CSV table of C-alpha atoms in Angstrom, one decimal:
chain,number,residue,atom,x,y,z
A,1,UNK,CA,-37.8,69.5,29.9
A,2,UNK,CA,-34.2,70.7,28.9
A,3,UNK,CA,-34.0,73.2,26.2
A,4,UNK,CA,-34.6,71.1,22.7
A,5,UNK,CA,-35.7,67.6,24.6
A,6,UNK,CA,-38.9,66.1,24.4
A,7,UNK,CA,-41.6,65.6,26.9
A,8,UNK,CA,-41.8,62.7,29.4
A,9,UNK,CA,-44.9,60.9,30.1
A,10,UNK,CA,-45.5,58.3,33.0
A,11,UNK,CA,-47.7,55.4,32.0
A,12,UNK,CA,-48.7,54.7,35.9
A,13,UNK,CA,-51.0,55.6,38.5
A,14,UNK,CA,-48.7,54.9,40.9
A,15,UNK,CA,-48.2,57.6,43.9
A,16,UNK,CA,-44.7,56.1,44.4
A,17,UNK,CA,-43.4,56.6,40.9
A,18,UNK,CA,-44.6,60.4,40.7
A,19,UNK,CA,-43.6,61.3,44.1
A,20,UNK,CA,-39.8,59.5,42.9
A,21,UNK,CA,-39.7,61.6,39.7
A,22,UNK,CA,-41.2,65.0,41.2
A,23,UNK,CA,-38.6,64.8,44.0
A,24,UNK,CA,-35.8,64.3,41.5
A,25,UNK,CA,-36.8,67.3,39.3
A,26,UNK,CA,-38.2,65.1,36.5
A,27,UNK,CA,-40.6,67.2,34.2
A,28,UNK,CA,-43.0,64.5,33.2
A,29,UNK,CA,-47.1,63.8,33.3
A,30,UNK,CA,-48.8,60.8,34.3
A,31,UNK,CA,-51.0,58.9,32.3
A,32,UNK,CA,-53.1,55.6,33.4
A,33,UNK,CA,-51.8,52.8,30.5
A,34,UNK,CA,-55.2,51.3,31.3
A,35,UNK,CA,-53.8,47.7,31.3
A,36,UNK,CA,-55.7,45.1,32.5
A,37,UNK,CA,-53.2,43.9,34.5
A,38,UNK,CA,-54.5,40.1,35.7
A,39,UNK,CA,-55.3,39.0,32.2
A,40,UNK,CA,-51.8,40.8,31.0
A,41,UNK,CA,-50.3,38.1,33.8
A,42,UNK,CA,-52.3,35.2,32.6
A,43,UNK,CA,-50.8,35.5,29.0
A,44,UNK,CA,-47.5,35.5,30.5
A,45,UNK,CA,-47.5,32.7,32.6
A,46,UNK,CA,-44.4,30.4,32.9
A,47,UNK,CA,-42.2,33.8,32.4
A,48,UNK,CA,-39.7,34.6,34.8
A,49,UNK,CA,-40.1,37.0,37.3
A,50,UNK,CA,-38.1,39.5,36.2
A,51,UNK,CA,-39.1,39.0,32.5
A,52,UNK,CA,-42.7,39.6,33.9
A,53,UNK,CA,-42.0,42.7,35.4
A,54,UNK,CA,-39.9,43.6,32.3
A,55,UNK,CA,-43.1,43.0,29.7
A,56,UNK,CA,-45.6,44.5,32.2
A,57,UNK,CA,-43.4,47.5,31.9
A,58,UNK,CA,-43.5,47.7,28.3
A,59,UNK,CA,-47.1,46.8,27.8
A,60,UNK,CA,-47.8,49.8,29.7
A,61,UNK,CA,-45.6,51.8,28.2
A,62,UNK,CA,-46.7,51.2,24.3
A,63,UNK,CA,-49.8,51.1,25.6
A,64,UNK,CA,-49.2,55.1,26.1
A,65,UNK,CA,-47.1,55.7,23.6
A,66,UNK,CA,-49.3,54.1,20.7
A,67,UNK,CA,-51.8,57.4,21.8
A,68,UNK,CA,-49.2,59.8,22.4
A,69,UNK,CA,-46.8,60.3,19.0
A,70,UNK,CA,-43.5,62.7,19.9
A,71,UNK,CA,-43.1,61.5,23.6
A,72,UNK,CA,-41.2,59.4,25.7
A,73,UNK,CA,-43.6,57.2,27.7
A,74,UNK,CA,-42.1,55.6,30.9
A,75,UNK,CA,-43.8,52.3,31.9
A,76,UNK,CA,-42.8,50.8,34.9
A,77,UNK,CA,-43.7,47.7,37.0
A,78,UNK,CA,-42.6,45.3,39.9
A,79,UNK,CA,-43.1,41.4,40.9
A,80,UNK,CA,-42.8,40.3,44.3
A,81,UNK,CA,-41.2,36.7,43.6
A,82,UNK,CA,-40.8,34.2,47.6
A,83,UNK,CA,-37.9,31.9,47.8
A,84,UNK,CA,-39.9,29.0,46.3
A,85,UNK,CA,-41.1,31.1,43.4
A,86,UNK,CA,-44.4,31.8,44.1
A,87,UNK,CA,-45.6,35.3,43.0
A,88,UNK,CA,-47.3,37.3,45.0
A,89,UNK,CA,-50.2,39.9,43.6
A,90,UNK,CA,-51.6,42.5,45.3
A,91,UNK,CA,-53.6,41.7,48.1
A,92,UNK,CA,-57.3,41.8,47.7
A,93,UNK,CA,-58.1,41.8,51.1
A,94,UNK,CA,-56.6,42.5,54.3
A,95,UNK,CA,-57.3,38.8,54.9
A,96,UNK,CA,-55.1,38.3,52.0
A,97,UNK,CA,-52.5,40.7,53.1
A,98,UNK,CA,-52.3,39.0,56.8
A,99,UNK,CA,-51.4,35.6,54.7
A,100,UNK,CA,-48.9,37.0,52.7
A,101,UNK,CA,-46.9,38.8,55.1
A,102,UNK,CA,-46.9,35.0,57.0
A,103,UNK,CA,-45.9,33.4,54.5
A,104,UNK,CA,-43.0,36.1,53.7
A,105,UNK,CA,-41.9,36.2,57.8
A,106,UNK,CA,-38.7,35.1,58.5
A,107,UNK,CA,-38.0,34.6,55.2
A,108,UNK,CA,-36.0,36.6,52.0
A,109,UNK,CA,-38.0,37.5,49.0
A,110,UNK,CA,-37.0,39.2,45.4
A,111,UNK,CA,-38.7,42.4,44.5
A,112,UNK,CA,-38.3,42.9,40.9
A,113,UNK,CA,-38.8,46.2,39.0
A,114,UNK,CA,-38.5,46.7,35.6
A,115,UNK,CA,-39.0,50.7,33.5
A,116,UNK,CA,-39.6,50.8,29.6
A,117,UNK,CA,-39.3,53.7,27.7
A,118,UNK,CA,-41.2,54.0,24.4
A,119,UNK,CA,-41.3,56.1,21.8
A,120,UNK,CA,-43.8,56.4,19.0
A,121,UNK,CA,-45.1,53.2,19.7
A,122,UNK,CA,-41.8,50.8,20.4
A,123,UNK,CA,-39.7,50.3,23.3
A,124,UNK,CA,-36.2,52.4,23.0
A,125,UNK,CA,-34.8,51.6,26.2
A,126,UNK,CA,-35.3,49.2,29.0
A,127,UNK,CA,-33.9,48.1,32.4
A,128,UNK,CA,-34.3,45.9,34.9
A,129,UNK,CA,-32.9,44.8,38.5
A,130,UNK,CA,-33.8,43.5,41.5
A,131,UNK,CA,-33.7,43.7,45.4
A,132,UNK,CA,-33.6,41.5,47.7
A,133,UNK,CA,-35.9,41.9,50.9
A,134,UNK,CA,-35.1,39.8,54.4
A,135,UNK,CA,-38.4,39.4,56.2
A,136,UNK,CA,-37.9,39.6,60.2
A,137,UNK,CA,-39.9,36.7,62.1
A,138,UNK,CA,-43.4,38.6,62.5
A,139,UNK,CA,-45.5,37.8,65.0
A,140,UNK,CA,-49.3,37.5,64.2
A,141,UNK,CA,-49.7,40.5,66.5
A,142,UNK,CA,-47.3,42.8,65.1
A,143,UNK,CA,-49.3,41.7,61.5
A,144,UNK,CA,-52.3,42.7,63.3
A,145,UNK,CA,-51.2,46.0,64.7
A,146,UNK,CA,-49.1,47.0,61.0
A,147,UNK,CA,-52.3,46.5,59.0
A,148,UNK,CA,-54.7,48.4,61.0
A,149,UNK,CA,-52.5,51.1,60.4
A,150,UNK,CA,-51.5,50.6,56.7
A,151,UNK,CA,-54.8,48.5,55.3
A,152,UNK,CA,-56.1,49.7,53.0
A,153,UNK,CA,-53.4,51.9,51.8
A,154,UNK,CA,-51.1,48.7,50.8
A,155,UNK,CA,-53.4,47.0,48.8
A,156,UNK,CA,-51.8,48.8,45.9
A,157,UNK,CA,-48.6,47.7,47.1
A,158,UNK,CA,-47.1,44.2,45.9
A,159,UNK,CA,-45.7,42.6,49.2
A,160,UNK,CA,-48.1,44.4,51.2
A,161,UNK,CA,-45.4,46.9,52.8
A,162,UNK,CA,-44.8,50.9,51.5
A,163,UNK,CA,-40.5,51.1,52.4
A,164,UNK,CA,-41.2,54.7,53.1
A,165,UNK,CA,-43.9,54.2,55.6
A,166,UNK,CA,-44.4,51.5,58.5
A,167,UNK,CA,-43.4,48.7,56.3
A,168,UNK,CA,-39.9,49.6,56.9
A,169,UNK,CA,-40.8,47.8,59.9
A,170,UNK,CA,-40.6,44.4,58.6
A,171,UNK,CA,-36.9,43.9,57.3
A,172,UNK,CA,-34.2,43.3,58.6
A,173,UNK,CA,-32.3,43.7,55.9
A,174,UNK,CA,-32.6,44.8,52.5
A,175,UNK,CA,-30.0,44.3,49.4
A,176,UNK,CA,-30.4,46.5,46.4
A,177,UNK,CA,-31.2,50.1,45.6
A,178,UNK,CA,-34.2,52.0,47.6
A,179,UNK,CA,-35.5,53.2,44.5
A,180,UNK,CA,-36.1,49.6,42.8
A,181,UNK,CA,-37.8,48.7,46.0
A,182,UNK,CA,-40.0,52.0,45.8
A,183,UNK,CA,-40.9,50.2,42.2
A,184,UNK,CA,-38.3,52.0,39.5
A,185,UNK,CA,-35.1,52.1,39.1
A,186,UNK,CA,-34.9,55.8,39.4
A,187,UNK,CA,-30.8,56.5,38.7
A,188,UNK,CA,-30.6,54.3,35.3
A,189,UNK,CA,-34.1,56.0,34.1
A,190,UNK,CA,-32.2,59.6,34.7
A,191,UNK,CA,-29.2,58.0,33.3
A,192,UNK,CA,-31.2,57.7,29.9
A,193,UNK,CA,-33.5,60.8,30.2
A,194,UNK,CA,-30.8,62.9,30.0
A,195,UNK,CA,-29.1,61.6,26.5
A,196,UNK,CA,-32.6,62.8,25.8
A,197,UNK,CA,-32.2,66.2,27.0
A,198,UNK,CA,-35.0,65.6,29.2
A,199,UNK,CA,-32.8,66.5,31.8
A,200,UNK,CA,-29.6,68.6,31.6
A,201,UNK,CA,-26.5,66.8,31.4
C-alpha cells in the first residue's frame, strides 16, 4: 500500500481477478468470501442482471469485511445474461458447457461485472458495467475441438470461454472494456483505491 493507506483485500478465489490486480501493481490479499453462491442467486431471483452481479459483489465483499475490521475488501462478480434473458451459470459439465456455447453461437450476449468495496462491514463504493460479446457461428466441431483443450479449466468461467486464452476464439466482436470481460472493472477500482492511498496518486 501507499505510505498512510490501508490494506486491500480481495474477497475471490478467482485466478483472473489476482492475476488483473498483481499485473497492475495492486498490493492486496485474497480471501475466499465463502458464499454459497446458488442459494445467494435463488434469493435474488427476478433481479436484473446487472443488479445480480452488483449484490453478488457485495455479499461477498461484507462477507469479508464483517471478519476483517480496518480493511478495504474488494468483492467482485459477473453474470452472463443471452439476448432473451436467460442467465447462464457456470457449467457443470462439459456436456453443459457444449450446450451453452450453442445456444450462445451466432448470437450477442451481455457479460455483466460488478466490484464492491467494503469497509468495516458496509459497502463504500460500488460499480458496475457491462460488455457486450458477439458470438461467431460455431460449428459443433470447433465446440468439440475448443473444449478438449479448455474443459475443465472453464468450468469456473461464466460463458464457458477465458478472453485471455482460446476463448478469444469465439467472438467476432466484443464492445466494452477487456477488463469487465476478464470479470472486474479494473480502471474504476484503481480510480477509487487511490483516493485511498492504496495506490499513489
Amino acid at each position: 500500500m501507499a505510505d498512510g493507506g490501508v490494506s486491500l483485500i480481495l474477497a475471490s478465489g478467482s485466478a483472473s481477478r489476482r492475476a488483473m490486480l498483481t499485473a497492475a501493481g495492486v498490493p492486496f490479499s485474497a480471501e475466499s468470501p465463502g458464499v454459497d453462491e446458488d442459494a445467494a442467486k435463488a434469493s435474488l431471483a427476478g433481479s436484473s442482471p446487472r443488479d445480480l452481479a452488483d449484490a453478488l459483489a457485495e455479499l461477498k465483499a461484507l462477507r469479508v469485511s464483517a471478519r476483517r475490521p480496518g480493511a478495504l475488501v474488494l468483492g467482485s462478480d459477473s453474470v452472463v445474461a443471452l439476448a432473451d434473458g436467460t442467465l447462464l451459470d457456470k457449467p457443470q459439465s462439459r456436456e453443459e458447457a457444449a450446450d451453452h456455447l450453442r445456444r450462445m453461437s451466432g448470437t450477442r450476449h451481455e457479460l455483466w461485472s460488478a466490484a464492491v468495496i467494503a469497509e468495516d462491514g458496509r459497502p463504500v463504493w460500488r460499480h458496475v458495467e457491462a460488455a457486450r460479446m458477439h458470438v461467431r457461428p460455431l460449428s459443433y466441431s470447433f465446440i468439440d475441438r475448443y473444449l478438449d483443450v479448455e474443459w475443465p479449466a472453464i468450468s469456473w468461467c461464466v460463458g464457458c470461454y477465458r478472453i485471455e486464452g482460446p476463448g478469444v476464439q469465439l467472438f467476432s466482436r466484443i464492445e466494452g472494456s477487456q477488463f469487465t470481460v476478464l470479470g472486474m472493472p479494473l480502471l474504476p477500482v484503481l480510480d477509487f483505491l487511490r483516493t485511498r492511498a492504496v495506490l499513489p496518486a
